[in-house]
Coordinates of C-alpha atoms in Angstrom, one line a residue:
Chain A
X1 CA 19.2 43.1 -40.8
X2 CA 19.2 39.5 -39.5
X3 CA 16.2 40.2 -37.6
X4 CA 14.3 40.9 -40.8
X5 CA 15.4 37.6 -42.4
X6 CA 14.5 35.7 -39.2
X7 CA 11.1 37.4 -39.1
X8 CA 10.5 36.5 -42.7
X9 CA 11.5 32.9 -42.2
X10 CA 9.4 32.6 -39.1
X11 CA 6.4 34.1 -41.0
X12 CA 7.0 31.6 -43.8
X13 CA 7.0 28.7 -41.3
X14 CA 3.9 30.1 -39.6
X15 CA 2.1 30.5 -43.0
X16 CA 3.0 26.9 -44.0
X17 CA 1.7 25.6 -40.7
X18 CA -1.5 27.6 -41.1
X19 CA -2.0 26.5 -44.7
X20 CA -1.5 22.9 -43.8
X21 CA -4.0 23.1 -41.0
X22 CA -6.8 25.0 -42.6
X23 CA -9.3 22.3 -43.5
X24 CA -10.0 23.8 -46.9
X25 CA -9.2 22.4 -50.3
X26 CA -9.4 24.8 -53.1
X27 CA -11.0 23.4 -56.3
X28 CA -8.6 22.1 -59.0
X29 CA -9.7 24.9 -61.3
X30 CA -8.0 27.6 -59.1
X31 CA -4.7 25.7 -58.8
X32 CA -3.2 27.8 -61.6
X33 CA -4.2 31.1 -60.1
X34 CA -2.9 30.0 -56.7
X35 CA 0.5 29.0 -58.2
X36 CA 0.9 32.3 -59.9
X37 CA -0.1 34.2 -56.8
X38 CA 2.4 32.2 -54.7
X39 CA 5.1 33.1 -57.2
X40 CA 4.2 36.8 -57.0
X41 CA 4.4 36.6 -53.2
X42 CA 7.8 34.9 -53.4
X43 CA 9.0 37.6 -55.7
X44 CA 7.7 40.3 -53.4
X45 CA 9.4 38.7 -50.4
X46 CA 12.8 38.5 -52.1
X47 CA 12.3 42.1 -53.5
X48 CA 11.5 43.3 -49.9
X49 CA 14.6 41.6 -48.5
X50 CA 16.8 43.2 -51.2
X51 CA 15.3 46.6 -50.6
X52 CA 15.8 46.2 -46.8
X53 CA 19.5 45.4 -47.5
X54 CA 19.9 48.5 -49.7
X55 CA 18.1 50.6 -47.1
X56 CA 15.5 51.6 -49.7
X57 CA 12.6 49.7 -48.1
X58 CA 9.3 51.5 -48.4
X59 CA 6.4 49.9 -46.6
X60 CA 3.7 51.2 -48.9
X61 CA 5.6 50.3 -52.1
X62 CA 6.2 46.8 -50.7
X63 CA 2.7 46.0 -49.6
X64 CA 1.0 47.5 -52.7
X65 CA 3.6 45.9 -54.9
X66 CA 2.9 42.5 -53.4
X67 CA -0.9 42.7 -53.9
X68 CA -0.8 44.3 -57.3
X69 CA 1.7 41.7 -58.5
X70 CA -0.4 38.9 -57.3
X71 CA -3.5 40.4 -58.7
X72 CA -2.0 41.1 -62.1
X73 CA -0.6 37.5 -62.3
X74 CA -4.0 36.1 -61.4
X75 CA -5.7 38.4 -64.0
X76 CA -3.2 37.3 -66.6
X77 CA -3.8 33.7 -65.9
X78 CA -7.6 34.2 -66.1
X79 CA -7.5 36.1 -69.4
X80 CA -5.0 33.6 -70.8
X81 CA -7.4 30.8 -70.0
X82 CA -10.2 32.6 -71.7
X83 CA -8.1 33.3 -74.8
X84 CA -6.6 29.8 -74.9
X85 CA -3.1 31.2 -74.4
X86 CA -1.0 30.3 -71.4
X87 CA -0.6 34.0 -70.5
X88 CA 0.3 33.1 -66.9
X89 CA 3.6 32.0 -68.3
X90 CA 4.4 35.6 -68.8
X91 CA 4.0 36.2 -65.1
X92 CA 6.0 33.1 -64.3
X93 CA 8.9 34.2 -66.5
X94 CA 8.8 37.8 -65.3
X95 CA 8.7 36.8 -61.6
X96 CA 11.2 34.0 -62.2
X97 CA 13.8 36.4 -63.8
X98 CA 13.3 39.0 -61.0
X99 CA 13.5 36.2 -58.4
X100 CA 17.0 35.2 -59.6
X101 CA 18.1 38.8 -60.0
X102 CA 17.0 39.6 -56.5
X103 CA 18.7 36.5 -55.2
X104 CA 21.9 37.5 -56.9
X105 CA 21.8 41.0 -55.4
X106 CA 21.0 39.6 -52.0
X107 CA 23.9 37.2 -52.3
X108 CA 26.3 40.1 -53.2
X109 CA 25.1 42.2 -50.3
X110 CA 25.6 39.2 -47.9
X111 CA 29.1 38.6 -49.2
X112 CA 29.9 42.4 -48.8
X113 CA 28.7 42.3 -45.2
X114 CA 30.6 39.1 -44.4
X115 CA 33.8 40.6 -45.8
Chain B
X1 CA 19.5 51.1 -32.6
X2 CA 18.1 51.3 -36.1
X3 CA 15.8 48.5 -35.3
X4 CA 12.7 50.4 -34.3
X5 CA 12.8 52.4 -37.4
X6 CA 12.9 49.3 -39.6
X7 CA 10.5 47.3 -37.5
X8 CA 7.4 48.1 -39.5
X9 CA 9.2 47.0 -42.7
X10 CA 10.2 43.7 -41.1
X11 CA 6.7 43.2 -39.8
X12 CA 5.1 43.7 -43.2
X13 CA 7.8 41.5 -44.7
X14 CA 6.8 38.8 -42.1
X15 CA 3.2 39.3 -43.0
X16 CA 3.8 38.8 -46.7
X17 CA 5.9 35.7 -45.8
X18 CA 2.9 34.3 -43.8
X19 CA 0.7 34.8 -46.9
X20 CA 3.3 33.2 -49.1
X21 CA 3.6 30.3 -46.7
X22 CA -0.2 29.8 -46.7
X23 CA -0.3 30.0 -50.5
X24 CA 2.6 27.5 -50.9
X25 CA 1.0 25.1 -48.4
X26 CA -2.3 25.4 -50.2
X27 CA -0.6 24.8 -53.5
X28 CA 1.1 21.7 -52.1
X29 CA -2.2 20.3 -51.0
X30 CA -4.0 21.0 -54.2
X31 CA -1.2 19.5 -56.2
X32 CA -1.3 16.4 -54.1
X33 CA -5.1 16.3 -54.5
X34 CA -4.8 16.5 -58.2
X35 CA -2.3 13.6 -58.3
X36 CA -4.7 11.5 -56.3
X37 CA -7.6 12.4 -58.4
X38 CA -8.4 11.5 -62.0
X39 CA -7.3 13.9 -64.8
X40 CA -10.1 15.7 -66.4
X41 CA -9.4 14.2 -69.9
X42 CA -9.3 10.7 -68.5
X43 CA -12.6 11.4 -66.5
X44 CA -14.3 12.5 -69.7
X45 CA -13.0 9.5 -71.5
X46 CA -14.3 7.2 -68.8
X47 CA -17.6 8.9 -68.8
X48 CA -17.9 8.4 -72.5
X49 CA -17.0 4.8 -72.1
X50 CA -19.5 4.4 -69.3
X51 CA -22.2 5.9 -71.5
X52 CA -21.3 3.5 -74.3
X53 CA -21.3 0.5 -72.0
X54 CA -24.6 1.5 -70.5
X55 CA -26.1 1.7 -74.0
X56 CA -24.6 -1.7 -74.8
X57 CA -26.0 -3.0 -71.6
X58 CA -29.5 -1.8 -72.3
X59 CA -29.3 -3.2 -75.8
X60 CA -28.1 -6.6 -74.5
X61 CA -30.9 -6.5 -71.9
X62 CA -33.5 -6.0 -74.5
X63 CA -31.9 -8.8 -76.6
X64 CA -31.9 -11.1 -73.5
X65 CA -35.6 -10.5 -72.8
X66 CA -36.4 -11.1 -76.5
X67 CA -34.5 -14.4 -76.5
X68 CA -36.1 -15.4 -73.2
X69 CA -39.5 -14.8 -74.8
X70 CA -38.6 -16.9 -77.8
X71 CA -37.3 -19.6 -75.5
X72 CA -40.5 -19.5 -73.5
X73 CA -42.5 -19.8 -76.7
X74 CA -40.4 -22.7 -77.9
X75 CA -40.6 -24.6 -74.7
X76 CA -44.4 -24.0 -74.6
X77 CA -44.6 -25.2 -78.2
X78 CA -42.6 -28.3 -77.3
X79 CA -44.8 -29.1 -74.4
X80 CA -47.9 -28.7 -76.6
X81 CA -46.3 -31.0 -79.2
X82 CA -45.4 -33.6 -76.5
X83 CA -49.0 -33.4 -75.2
X84 CA -50.4 -33.9 -78.6
X85 CA -48.1 -36.9 -79.2
X86 CA -49.1 -38.4 -75.9
X87 CA -52.7 -37.9 -76.7
X88 CA -52.2 -39.5 -80.0
X89 CA -50.4 -42.4 -78.4
X90 CA -53.1 -42.9 -75.8
X91 CA -55.7 -42.8 -78.5
X92 CA -53.8 -45.4 -80.6
X93 CA -53.4 -47.6 -77.5
X94 CA -57.1 -47.3 -76.8
X95 CA -58.0 -48.2 -80.4
X96 CA -55.6 -51.1 -80.4
X97 CA -57.2 -52.5 -77.3
X98 CA -54.0 -52.3 -75.2
X99 CA -55.5 -50.5 -72.3
X100 CA -58.4 -51.5 -70.0
X101 CA -61.6 -49.8 -70.9
X102 CA -64.8 -49.1 -69.1
X103 CA -68.3 -48.1 -70.2
X104 CA -71.9 -49.4 -70.7
X105 CA -72.5 -52.6 -72.5
X106 CA -73.9 -56.2 -72.2
X107 CA -72.7 -59.5 -71.0
X108 CA -73.6 -62.5 -73.1
X109 CA -73.2 -65.8 -71.3
X110 CA -73.1 -69.0 -73.4
X111 CA -73.0 -72.4 -71.9
X112 CA -73.3 -75.9 -73.2
X113 CA -76.7 -77.7 -73.0
X114 CA -77.5 -78.5 -69.4
X115 CA -77.4 -81.9 -67.8
X116 CA -80.8 -83.4 -67.3
X117 CA -81.8 -83.9 -63.7
X118 CA -82.5 -87.6 -64.0
X119 CA -79.0 -88.4 -65.2
X120 CA -79.9 -89.1 -68.8
X121 CA -77.0 -87.0 -70.0
X122 CA -77.1 -83.7 -71.6
X123 CA -80.4 -82.3 -73.1
X124 CA -78.5 -82.0 -76.4
X125 CA -75.3 -83.4 -77.7
X126 CA -74.4 -80.1 -79.1
X127 CA -71.3 -78.3 -77.7
X128 CA -70.4 -74.7 -78.4
X129 CA -67.8 -74.4 -81.1
X130 CA -65.4 -71.7 -82.1
X131 CA -67.7 -70.7 -85.0
X132 CA -70.5 -69.9 -82.5
X133 CA -68.2 -67.5 -80.6
X134 CA -67.0 -66.0 -83.8
X135 CA -70.5 -65.4 -84.9
X136 CA -71.5 -63.8 -81.7
X137 CA -68.4 -61.6 -81.8
X138 CA -69.1 -60.7 -85.4
X139 CA -72.7 -59.9 -84.7
X140 CA -71.7 -57.7 -81.8
X141 CA -69.1 -55.9 -83.9
X142 CA -71.7 -55.4 -86.5
X143 CA -74.0 -53.8 -83.9
X144 CA -71.3 -51.3 -83.0
X145 CA -69.5 -52.9 -80.1
X146 CA -66.3 -50.9 -79.3
X147 CA -64.5 -53.4 -77.1
X148 CA -65.0 -57.1 -76.7
X149 CA -63.7 -59.9 -74.5
X150 CA -64.2 -63.6 -73.9
X151 CA -63.6 -64.9 -70.4
X152 CA -61.2 -62.0 -69.7
X153 CA -59.4 -62.3 -73.0
X154 CA -59.6 -59.0 -74.9
X155 CA -60.5 -59.4 -78.6
X156 CA -58.1 -57.3 -80.7
X157 CA -57.1 -57.3 -84.3
X158 CA -54.6 -60.2 -83.7
X159 CA -56.9 -62.3 -81.6
X160 CA -57.7 -65.8 -82.9
X161 CA -60.7 -67.8 -81.8
X162 CA -59.7 -71.4 -82.7
X163 CA -61.0 -74.8 -82.0
X164 CA -58.2 -76.7 -80.4
X165 CA -60.1 -79.8 -79.2
X166 CA -61.4 -80.1 -76.7
X167 CA -60.9 -76.4 -75.9
X168 CA -61.3 -73.1 -77.6
X169 CA -58.2 -70.9 -77.7
X170 CA -58.5 -67.2 -77.5
X171 CA -55.3 -65.2 -77.5
X172 CA -53.5 -68.6 -77.2
X173 CA -55.3 -69.1 -73.9
X174 CA -57.8 -71.9 -73.3
X175 CA -61.2 -70.8 -72.5
X176 CA -63.8 -73.1 -71.0
X177 CA -67.6 -72.9 -70.7
X178 CA -69.5 -71.0 -69.6
X179 CA -68.3 -68.3 -72.0
X180 CA -68.7 -64.8 -70.8
X181 CA -68.6 -62.4 -73.7
X182 CA -68.4 -58.7 -72.6
X183 CA -69.2 -56.0 -75.2
X184 CA -69.0 -52.3 -74.6
X185 CA -71.4 -50.3 -76.8
X186 CA -75.0 -49.1 -76.8
X187 CA -76.6 -51.9 -74.7
X188 CA -80.0 -51.9 -76.4
X189 CA -78.5 -52.0 -79.9
X190 CA -76.2 -54.9 -79.0
X191 CA -79.0 -56.8 -77.3
X192 CA -81.5 -56.4 -80.1
X193 CA -78.9 -57.3 -82.7
X194 CA -78.5 -60.7 -81.0
X195 CA -82.2 -61.3 -80.1
X196 CA -83.7 -60.3 -83.4
X197 CA -86.2 -63.0 -84.5
X198 CA -84.5 -65.6 -86.5
X199 CA -81.2 -64.3 -85.3
X200 CA -78.2 -65.8 -83.6
X201 CA -79.7 -66.3 -80.1
X202 CA -82.7 -68.1 -81.5
X203 CA -80.5 -70.3 -83.5
X204 CA -78.2 -71.1 -80.6
X205 CA -81.2 -71.8 -78.3
X206 CA -82.6 -74.1 -81.0
X207 CA -79.4 -76.1 -80.7
X208 CA -79.8 -76.4 -76.9
X209 CA -77.2 -73.8 -75.9
X210 CA -78.0 -71.8 -72.8
X211 CA -77.9 -68.1 -73.7
X212 CA -78.4 -65.2 -71.4
X213 CA -77.9 -61.5 -72.1
X214 CA -77.6 -58.9 -69.4
X215 CA -77.2 -55.2 -70.0
X216 CA -74.8 -53.3 -67.7
X217 CA -74.4 -49.6 -67.1
X218 CA -70.8 -50.0 -66.4
X219 CA -68.4 -52.8 -67.6
X220 CA -64.7 -52.9 -67.3
X221 CA -62.7 -54.9 -69.9
X222 CA -59.1 -55.8 -69.5
X223 CA -56.5 -54.7 -72.0
X224 CA -54.6 -57.0 -74.3
X225 CA -51.6 -58.2 -72.4
X226 CA -49.6 -60.3 -74.8
X227 CA -46.6 -58.7 -76.5
X228 CA -47.5 -57.3 -79.8
X229 CA -44.7 -57.3 -82.3
X230 CA -44.5 -57.4 -86.0
X231 CA -41.5 -59.3 -87.2
X232 CA -42.3 -59.2 -90.9
X233 CA -44.7 -56.4 -91.6
X234 CA -43.0 -53.1 -92.0
X235 CA -44.7 -49.8 -92.6
X236 CA -44.5 -48.4 -96.2
X237 CA -42.7 -45.1 -96.1
X238 CA -44.2 -42.6 -98.3
X239 CA -41.7 -40.7 -100.4

């Protein structure tokens, strides 16, 4: 249980270090896609942690969910830009809601375990 | 231990966390980059302004070159006018006899009758009078002399030739014999006008005056040096 969280945190730190050290600056135009993709990844990580706590974790579901979520969010952002509608807001809202739900569930599981 | 069973799950979780970290770091950097840069709308605005200013600049440049051209023309015109004025002034000074002049002409020398060698006094009692000089000057003028002088005194419009016994005054300056009259003009014309039979030279010689005439290819006459000022005469302004 704790090992999973520590591994996730270590991965996050490693990723941040990697990202800061890669000498590559994405063009401004892609900033929106990147932000949505980051949000999708965040959602997947929280979802994964929750699933692991509930012992329902499925590797395939987790990985495919991560990539499909990120992809869908990016596609939504792209289409929204073409149509002149901020469609990526839909992804932001959906992921945000799920983020908080997952956080709440994780919190409860943690409390249960501590008690 | 349950751990080995859950290890793949944790590993994939860690992998996604790595990707998430990379994405977040990228996003951080991009956002910072944007803040440092210029917003797109502002850039467009600035580009528009730049284009406008460039247009203005080229317009002003054209105007400046046009004005320069005009200034050039104006200064050139002024220089021409100045030159014309100077030419006119030089011409006027020349005509008024204020500047020394040079050119071909003759020298007429008049002297009183000579003393006789045996001490009997002069050959004739006649002495040259102002009228004689005036007649010579008049004759030379009539023959086309352009500039005249008597013993270094330039004859101009204001010049008097007056008997102020026992001297003759020219330009208020005493002149004494022998009188050297210089005249610039066509030498032959001037000479023949004086030497014509029954003319002035013959008349003067009859009176005993020594007259000699010499043509010169080049004579230099001084200018009129006295101040010339009209205290009473004023020009009439034409309405």
